[in-house]
Short mmCIF file of C-alpha atoms in Angstrom, two decimals:
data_model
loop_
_atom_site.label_atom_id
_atom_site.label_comp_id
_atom_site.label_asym_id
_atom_site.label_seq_id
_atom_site.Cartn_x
_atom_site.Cartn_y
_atom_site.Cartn_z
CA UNK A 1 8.34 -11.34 -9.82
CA UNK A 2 10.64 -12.27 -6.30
CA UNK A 3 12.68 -14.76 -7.00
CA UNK A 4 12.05 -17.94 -4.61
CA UNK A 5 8.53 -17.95 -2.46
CA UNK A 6 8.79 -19.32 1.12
CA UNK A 7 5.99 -20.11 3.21
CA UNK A 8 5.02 -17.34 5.35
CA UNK A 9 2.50 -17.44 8.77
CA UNK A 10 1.48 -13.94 7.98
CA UNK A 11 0.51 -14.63 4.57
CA UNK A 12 -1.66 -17.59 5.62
CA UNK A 13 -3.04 -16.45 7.88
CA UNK A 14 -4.50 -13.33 5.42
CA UNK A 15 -5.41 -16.14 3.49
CA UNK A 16 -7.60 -17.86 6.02
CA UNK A 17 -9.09 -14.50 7.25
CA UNK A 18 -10.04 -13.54 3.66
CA UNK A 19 -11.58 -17.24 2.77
CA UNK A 20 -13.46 -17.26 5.95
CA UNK A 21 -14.78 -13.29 5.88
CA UNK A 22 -16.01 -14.23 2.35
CA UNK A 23 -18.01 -17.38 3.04
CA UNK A 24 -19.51 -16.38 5.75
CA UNK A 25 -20.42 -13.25 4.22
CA UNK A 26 -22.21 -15.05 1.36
CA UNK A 27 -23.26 -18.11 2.50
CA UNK A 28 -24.65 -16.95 6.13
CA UNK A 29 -25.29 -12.92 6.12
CA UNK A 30 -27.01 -12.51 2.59
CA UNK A 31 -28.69 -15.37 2.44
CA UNK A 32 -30.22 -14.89 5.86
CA UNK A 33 -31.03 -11.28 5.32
CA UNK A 34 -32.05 -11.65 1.71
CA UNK A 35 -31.81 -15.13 0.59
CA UNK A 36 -29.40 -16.24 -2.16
CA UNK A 37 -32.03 -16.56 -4.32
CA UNK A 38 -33.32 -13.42 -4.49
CA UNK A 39 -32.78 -10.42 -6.98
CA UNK A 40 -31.11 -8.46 -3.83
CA UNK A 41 -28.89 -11.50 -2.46
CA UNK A 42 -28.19 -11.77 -5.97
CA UNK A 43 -27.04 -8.83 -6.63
CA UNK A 44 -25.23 -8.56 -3.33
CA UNK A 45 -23.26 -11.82 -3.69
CA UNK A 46 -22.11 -10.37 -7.16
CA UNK A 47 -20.82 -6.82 -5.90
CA UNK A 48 -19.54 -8.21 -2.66
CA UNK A 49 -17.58 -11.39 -4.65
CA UNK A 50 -16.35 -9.04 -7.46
CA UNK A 51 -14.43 -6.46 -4.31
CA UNK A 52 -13.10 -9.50 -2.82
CA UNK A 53 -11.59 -10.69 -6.17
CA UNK A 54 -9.63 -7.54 -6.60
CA UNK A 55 -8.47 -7.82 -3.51
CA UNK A 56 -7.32 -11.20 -3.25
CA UNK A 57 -5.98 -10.47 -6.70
CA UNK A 58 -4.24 -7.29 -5.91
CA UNK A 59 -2.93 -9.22 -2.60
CA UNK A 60 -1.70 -11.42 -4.67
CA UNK A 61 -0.02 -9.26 -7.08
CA UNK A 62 1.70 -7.18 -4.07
CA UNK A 63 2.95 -10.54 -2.29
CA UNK A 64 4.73 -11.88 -5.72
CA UNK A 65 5.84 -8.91 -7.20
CA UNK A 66 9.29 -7.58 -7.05
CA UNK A 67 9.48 -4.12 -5.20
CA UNK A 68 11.95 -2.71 -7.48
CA UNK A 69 15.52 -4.11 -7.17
CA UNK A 70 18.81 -1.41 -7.74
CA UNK A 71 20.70 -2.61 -11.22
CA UNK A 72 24.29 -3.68 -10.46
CA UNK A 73 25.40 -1.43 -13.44
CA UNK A 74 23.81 1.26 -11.58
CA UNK A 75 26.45 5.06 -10.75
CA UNK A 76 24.95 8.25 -10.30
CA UNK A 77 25.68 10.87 -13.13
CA UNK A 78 26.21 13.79 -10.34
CA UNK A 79 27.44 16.01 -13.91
CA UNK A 80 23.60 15.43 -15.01
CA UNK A 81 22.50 18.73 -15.40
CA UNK A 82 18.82 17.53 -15.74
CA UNK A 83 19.09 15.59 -12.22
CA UNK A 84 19.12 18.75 -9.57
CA UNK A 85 18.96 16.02 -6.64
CA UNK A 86 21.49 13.68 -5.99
CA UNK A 87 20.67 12.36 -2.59
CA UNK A 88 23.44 12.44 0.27
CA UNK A 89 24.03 10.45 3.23
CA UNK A 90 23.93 12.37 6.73
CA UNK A 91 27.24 12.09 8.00
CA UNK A 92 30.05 13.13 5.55
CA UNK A 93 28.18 14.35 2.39
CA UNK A 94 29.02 11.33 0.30
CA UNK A 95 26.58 10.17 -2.37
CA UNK A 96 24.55 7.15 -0.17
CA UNK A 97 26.22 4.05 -0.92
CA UNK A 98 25.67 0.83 0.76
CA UNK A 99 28.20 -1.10 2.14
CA UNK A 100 26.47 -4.33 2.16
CA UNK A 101 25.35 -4.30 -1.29
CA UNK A 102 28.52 -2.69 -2.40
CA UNK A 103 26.46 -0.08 -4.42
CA UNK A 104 25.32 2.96 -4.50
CA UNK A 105 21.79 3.59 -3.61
CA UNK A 106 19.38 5.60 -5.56
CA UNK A 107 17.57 8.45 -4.68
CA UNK A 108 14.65 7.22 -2.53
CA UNK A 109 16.31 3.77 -2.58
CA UNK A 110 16.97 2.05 1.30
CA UNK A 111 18.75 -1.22 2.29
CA UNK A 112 15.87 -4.01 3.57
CA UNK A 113 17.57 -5.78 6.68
CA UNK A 114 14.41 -8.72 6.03
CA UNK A 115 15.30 -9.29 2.32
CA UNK A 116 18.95 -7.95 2.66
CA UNK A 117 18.99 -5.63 -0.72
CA UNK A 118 18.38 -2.24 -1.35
CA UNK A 119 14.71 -1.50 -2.76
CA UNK A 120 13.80 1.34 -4.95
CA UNK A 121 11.49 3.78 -3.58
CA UNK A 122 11.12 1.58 -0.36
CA UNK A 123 8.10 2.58 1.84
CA UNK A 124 8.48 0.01 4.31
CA UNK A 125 8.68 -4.09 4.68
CA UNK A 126 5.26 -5.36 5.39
CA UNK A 127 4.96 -8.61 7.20
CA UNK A 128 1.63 -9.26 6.01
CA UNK A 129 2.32 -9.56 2.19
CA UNK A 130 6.09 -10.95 3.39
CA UNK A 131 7.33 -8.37 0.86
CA UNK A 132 8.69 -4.77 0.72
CA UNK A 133 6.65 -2.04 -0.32
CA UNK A 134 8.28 -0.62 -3.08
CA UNK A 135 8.66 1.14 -6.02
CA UNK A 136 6.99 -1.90 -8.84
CA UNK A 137 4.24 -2.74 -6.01
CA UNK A 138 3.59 0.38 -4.13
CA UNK A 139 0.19 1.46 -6.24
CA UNK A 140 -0.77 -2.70 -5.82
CA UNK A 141 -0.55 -2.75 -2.06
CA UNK A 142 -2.42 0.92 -2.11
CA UNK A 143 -5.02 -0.46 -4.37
CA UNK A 144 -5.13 -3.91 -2.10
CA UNK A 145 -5.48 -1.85 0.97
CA UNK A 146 -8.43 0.41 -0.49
CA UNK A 147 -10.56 -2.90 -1.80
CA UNK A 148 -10.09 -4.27 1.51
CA UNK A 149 -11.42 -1.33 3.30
CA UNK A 150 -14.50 -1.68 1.02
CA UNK A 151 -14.78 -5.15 1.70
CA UNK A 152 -14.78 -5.34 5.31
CA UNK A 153 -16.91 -2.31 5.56
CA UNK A 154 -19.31 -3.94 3.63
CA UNK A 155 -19.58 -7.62 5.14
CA UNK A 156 -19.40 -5.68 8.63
CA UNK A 157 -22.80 -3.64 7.18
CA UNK A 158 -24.35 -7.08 6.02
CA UNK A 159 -23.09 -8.78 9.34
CA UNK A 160 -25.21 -6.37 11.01
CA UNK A 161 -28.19 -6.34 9.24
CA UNK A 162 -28.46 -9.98 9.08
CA UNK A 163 -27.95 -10.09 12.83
CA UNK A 164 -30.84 -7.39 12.80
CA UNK A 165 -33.66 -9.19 11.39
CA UNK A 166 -33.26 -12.48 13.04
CA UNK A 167 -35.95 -12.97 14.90
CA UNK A 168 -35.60 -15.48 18.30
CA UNK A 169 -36.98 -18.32 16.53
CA UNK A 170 -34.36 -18.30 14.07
CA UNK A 171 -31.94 -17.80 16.86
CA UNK A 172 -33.19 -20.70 18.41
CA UNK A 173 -32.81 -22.57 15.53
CA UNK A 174 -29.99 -21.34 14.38
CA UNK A 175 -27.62 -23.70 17.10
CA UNK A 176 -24.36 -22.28 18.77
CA UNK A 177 -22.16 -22.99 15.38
CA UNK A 178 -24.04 -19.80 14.03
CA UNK A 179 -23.48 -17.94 16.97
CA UNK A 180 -20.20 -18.68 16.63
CA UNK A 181 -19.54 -17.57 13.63
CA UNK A 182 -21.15 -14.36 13.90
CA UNK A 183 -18.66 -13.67 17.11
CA UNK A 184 -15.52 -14.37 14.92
CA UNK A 185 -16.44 -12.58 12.38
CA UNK A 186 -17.38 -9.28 14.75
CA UNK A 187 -13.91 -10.37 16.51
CA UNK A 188 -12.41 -9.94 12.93
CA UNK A 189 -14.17 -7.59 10.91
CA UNK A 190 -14.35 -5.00 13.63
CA UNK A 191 -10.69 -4.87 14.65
CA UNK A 192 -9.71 -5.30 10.61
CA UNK A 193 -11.97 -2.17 9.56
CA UNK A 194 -10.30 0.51 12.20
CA UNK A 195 -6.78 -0.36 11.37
CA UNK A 196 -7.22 -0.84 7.78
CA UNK A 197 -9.53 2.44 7.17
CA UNK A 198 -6.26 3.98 9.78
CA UNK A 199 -3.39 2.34 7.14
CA UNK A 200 -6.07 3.46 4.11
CA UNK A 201 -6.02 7.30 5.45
CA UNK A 202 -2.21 7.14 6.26
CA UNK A 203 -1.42 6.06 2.80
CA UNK A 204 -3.66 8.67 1.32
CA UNK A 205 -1.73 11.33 3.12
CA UNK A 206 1.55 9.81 1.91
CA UNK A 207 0.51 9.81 -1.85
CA UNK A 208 -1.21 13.46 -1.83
CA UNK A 209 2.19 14.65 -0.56
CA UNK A 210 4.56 11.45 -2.34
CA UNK A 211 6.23 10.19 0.01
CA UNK A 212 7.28 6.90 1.31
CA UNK A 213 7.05 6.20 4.97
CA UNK A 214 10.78 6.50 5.46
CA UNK A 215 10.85 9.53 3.55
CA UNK A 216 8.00 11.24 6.16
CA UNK A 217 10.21 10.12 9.18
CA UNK A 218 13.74 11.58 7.17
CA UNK A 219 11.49 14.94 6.78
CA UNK A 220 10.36 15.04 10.42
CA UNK A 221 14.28 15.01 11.72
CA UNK A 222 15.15 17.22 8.59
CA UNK A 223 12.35 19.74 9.14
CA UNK A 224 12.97 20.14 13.01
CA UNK A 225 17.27 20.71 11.69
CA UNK A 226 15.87 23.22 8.85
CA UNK A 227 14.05 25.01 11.54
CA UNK A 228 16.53 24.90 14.21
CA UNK A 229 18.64 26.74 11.79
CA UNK A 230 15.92 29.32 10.38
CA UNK A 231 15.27 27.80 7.19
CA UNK A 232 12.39 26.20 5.66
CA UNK A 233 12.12 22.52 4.82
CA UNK A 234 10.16 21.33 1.82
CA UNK A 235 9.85 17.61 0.53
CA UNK A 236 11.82 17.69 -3.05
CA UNK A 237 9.79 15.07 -4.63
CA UNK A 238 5.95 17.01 -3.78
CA UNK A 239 4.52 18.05 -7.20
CA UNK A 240 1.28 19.50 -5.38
CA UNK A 241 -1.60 17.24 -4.62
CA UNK A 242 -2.90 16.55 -8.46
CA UNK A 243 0.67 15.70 -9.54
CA UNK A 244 1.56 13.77 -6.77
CA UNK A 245 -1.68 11.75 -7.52
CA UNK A 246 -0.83 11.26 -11.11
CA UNK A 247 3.03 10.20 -9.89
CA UNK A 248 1.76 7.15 -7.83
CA UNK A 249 -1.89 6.10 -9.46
CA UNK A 250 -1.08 7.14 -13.31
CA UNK A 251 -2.41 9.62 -15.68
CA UNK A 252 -5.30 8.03 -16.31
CA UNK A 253 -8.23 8.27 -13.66
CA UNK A 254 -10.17 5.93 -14.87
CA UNK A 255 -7.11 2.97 -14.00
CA UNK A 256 -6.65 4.47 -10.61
CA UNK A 257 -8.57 1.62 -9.16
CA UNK A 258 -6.65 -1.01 -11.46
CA UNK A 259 -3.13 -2.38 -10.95
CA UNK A 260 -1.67 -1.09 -13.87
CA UNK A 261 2.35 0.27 -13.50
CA UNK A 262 3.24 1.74 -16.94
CA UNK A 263 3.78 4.75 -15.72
CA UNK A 264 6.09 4.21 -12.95
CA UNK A 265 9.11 4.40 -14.90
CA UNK A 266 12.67 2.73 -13.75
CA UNK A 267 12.91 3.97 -9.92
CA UNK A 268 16.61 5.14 -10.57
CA UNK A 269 15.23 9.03 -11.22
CA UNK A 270 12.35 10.85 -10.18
CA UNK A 271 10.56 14.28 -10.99
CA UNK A 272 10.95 17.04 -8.26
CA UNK A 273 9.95 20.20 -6.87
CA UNK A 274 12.77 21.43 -9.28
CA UNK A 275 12.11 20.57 -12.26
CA UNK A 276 9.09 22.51 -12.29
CA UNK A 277 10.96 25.61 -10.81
CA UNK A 278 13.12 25.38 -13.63
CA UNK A 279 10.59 25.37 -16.32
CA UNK A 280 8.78 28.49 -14.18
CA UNK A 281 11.90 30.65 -14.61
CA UNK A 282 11.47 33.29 -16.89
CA UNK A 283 14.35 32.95 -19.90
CA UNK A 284 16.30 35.55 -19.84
#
């Protein structure tokens, strides 16, 4: 877990957006279109409560949960014949060490400027969760991110339908506080579906070919240099699509969906590309 919590405007406000989305989704679009008492608004109340409890939990999770933070103790091995990358900064073809940490970095590690330490695996620093994105919480905030796609889908389908079968009576009596709530929620529900589906689809890509959003920005540069000098550029760390899958979600498909990270490992060494080249060589 981060050490120390402060309060955060982002983070309450996700807060307030999430409480609001989910009352008015029960207590005002089932019930009107099916009645809370019903078998259907029943049912709906159930599967619509149980997606927004793992996503406020997995929200949770991400917020708290310590990206992954580089061990003092930590100096690369560069005679480790089982590590073929040993990741280089730009300029000068020193091992990456940073100077206001006064350590050196792993591979896929990068210095925060917002929390002012290098995180493992860093993807990015996300103001909504007031956290990096990291190594320990990467598969949490990918797992958040998909139950909140499904969750705003889903009130957005039962905002609709609700608003579909009122019929002008019940508009009538229904008083402008309704109305109004039905406008904030479009106001927030619409807006929150696009970009989150956009982040959802983004991420996806990132996973299928594992990498962190730094890393796809580094390969963009390093591709158009690779080209520029008639080579090829290839990501180290893509295992092909199945293996990258397994890298960031698990082994297991059946805890894809779940936040469970015992297969993450420490974040100070990674599989690549070249270990499995290695193991394809014929022995000779």
């Amino acid at each position: 877990m981060k050490q120390g919590f402060r309060f955060s405007l982002s983070v309450t406000v996700v807060v307030l957006a999430i409480c609001y989305i989910y009352l008015t989704t029960i207590f005002i679009y089932i019930d009107r279109w099916f009645g809370l008492m019903t078998s259907p608004g029943i049912m709906n109340a159930v599967v619509f409560t149980g997606v927004a409890a793992m996503c406020v939990f997995n929200y949770t999770v991400a917020v708290f949960m310590d990206p992954g933070k580089v061990p003092s103790t930590y100096m690369p091995d560069i005679e480790d014949s089982d590590n073929p990358v040993h990741e280089i900064k730009r300029k000068g073809g020193d091992l990456r060490y940073c100077q206001k940490c006064t350590r050196y970095k792993p591979p896929r590690a990068h210095h925060c400027r917002v929390c002012k330490r290098c995180v493992l695996r860093m993807d990015h620093h996300c103001i909504w969760i007031n956290n990096c994105v990291g190594h320990a919480n990467y598969k949490v905030f990918f797992i958040f991110v998909v139950y909140a796609v499904i969750a705003c889908i889903y009130a957005l389908v039962l905002l609709v339908g609700s608003l579909a079968i009122d019929s002008e009576e019940d508009e009538q009596e229904s008083g402008s506080s309704l109305r109004t709530a039905y406008v904030i929620s479009g106001l927030l529900l619409v807006p929150l579906s696009v970009a989150l589906s956009v982040l959802l689809g983004w991420h996806i890509y990132l996973v299928l070919q594992n990498k962190t959003t730094i890393e796809y920005h580094e390969g963009v540069r390093a591709m158009w240099l690779a080209e520029k000098g008639g080579n090829v550029y290839s990501h180290p760390y893509d295992l092909g699509a199945y293996e990258n899958l397994v890298t960031v979600l698990g082994p297991n498909i059946f805890t894809w969906v779940c936040p469970t990270s015992s297969h993450i490992g420490s974040g100070l060494r990674f599989r690549t590309a070249y270990d499995y080249s290695a193991v394809a060589l014929p022995s000779t």
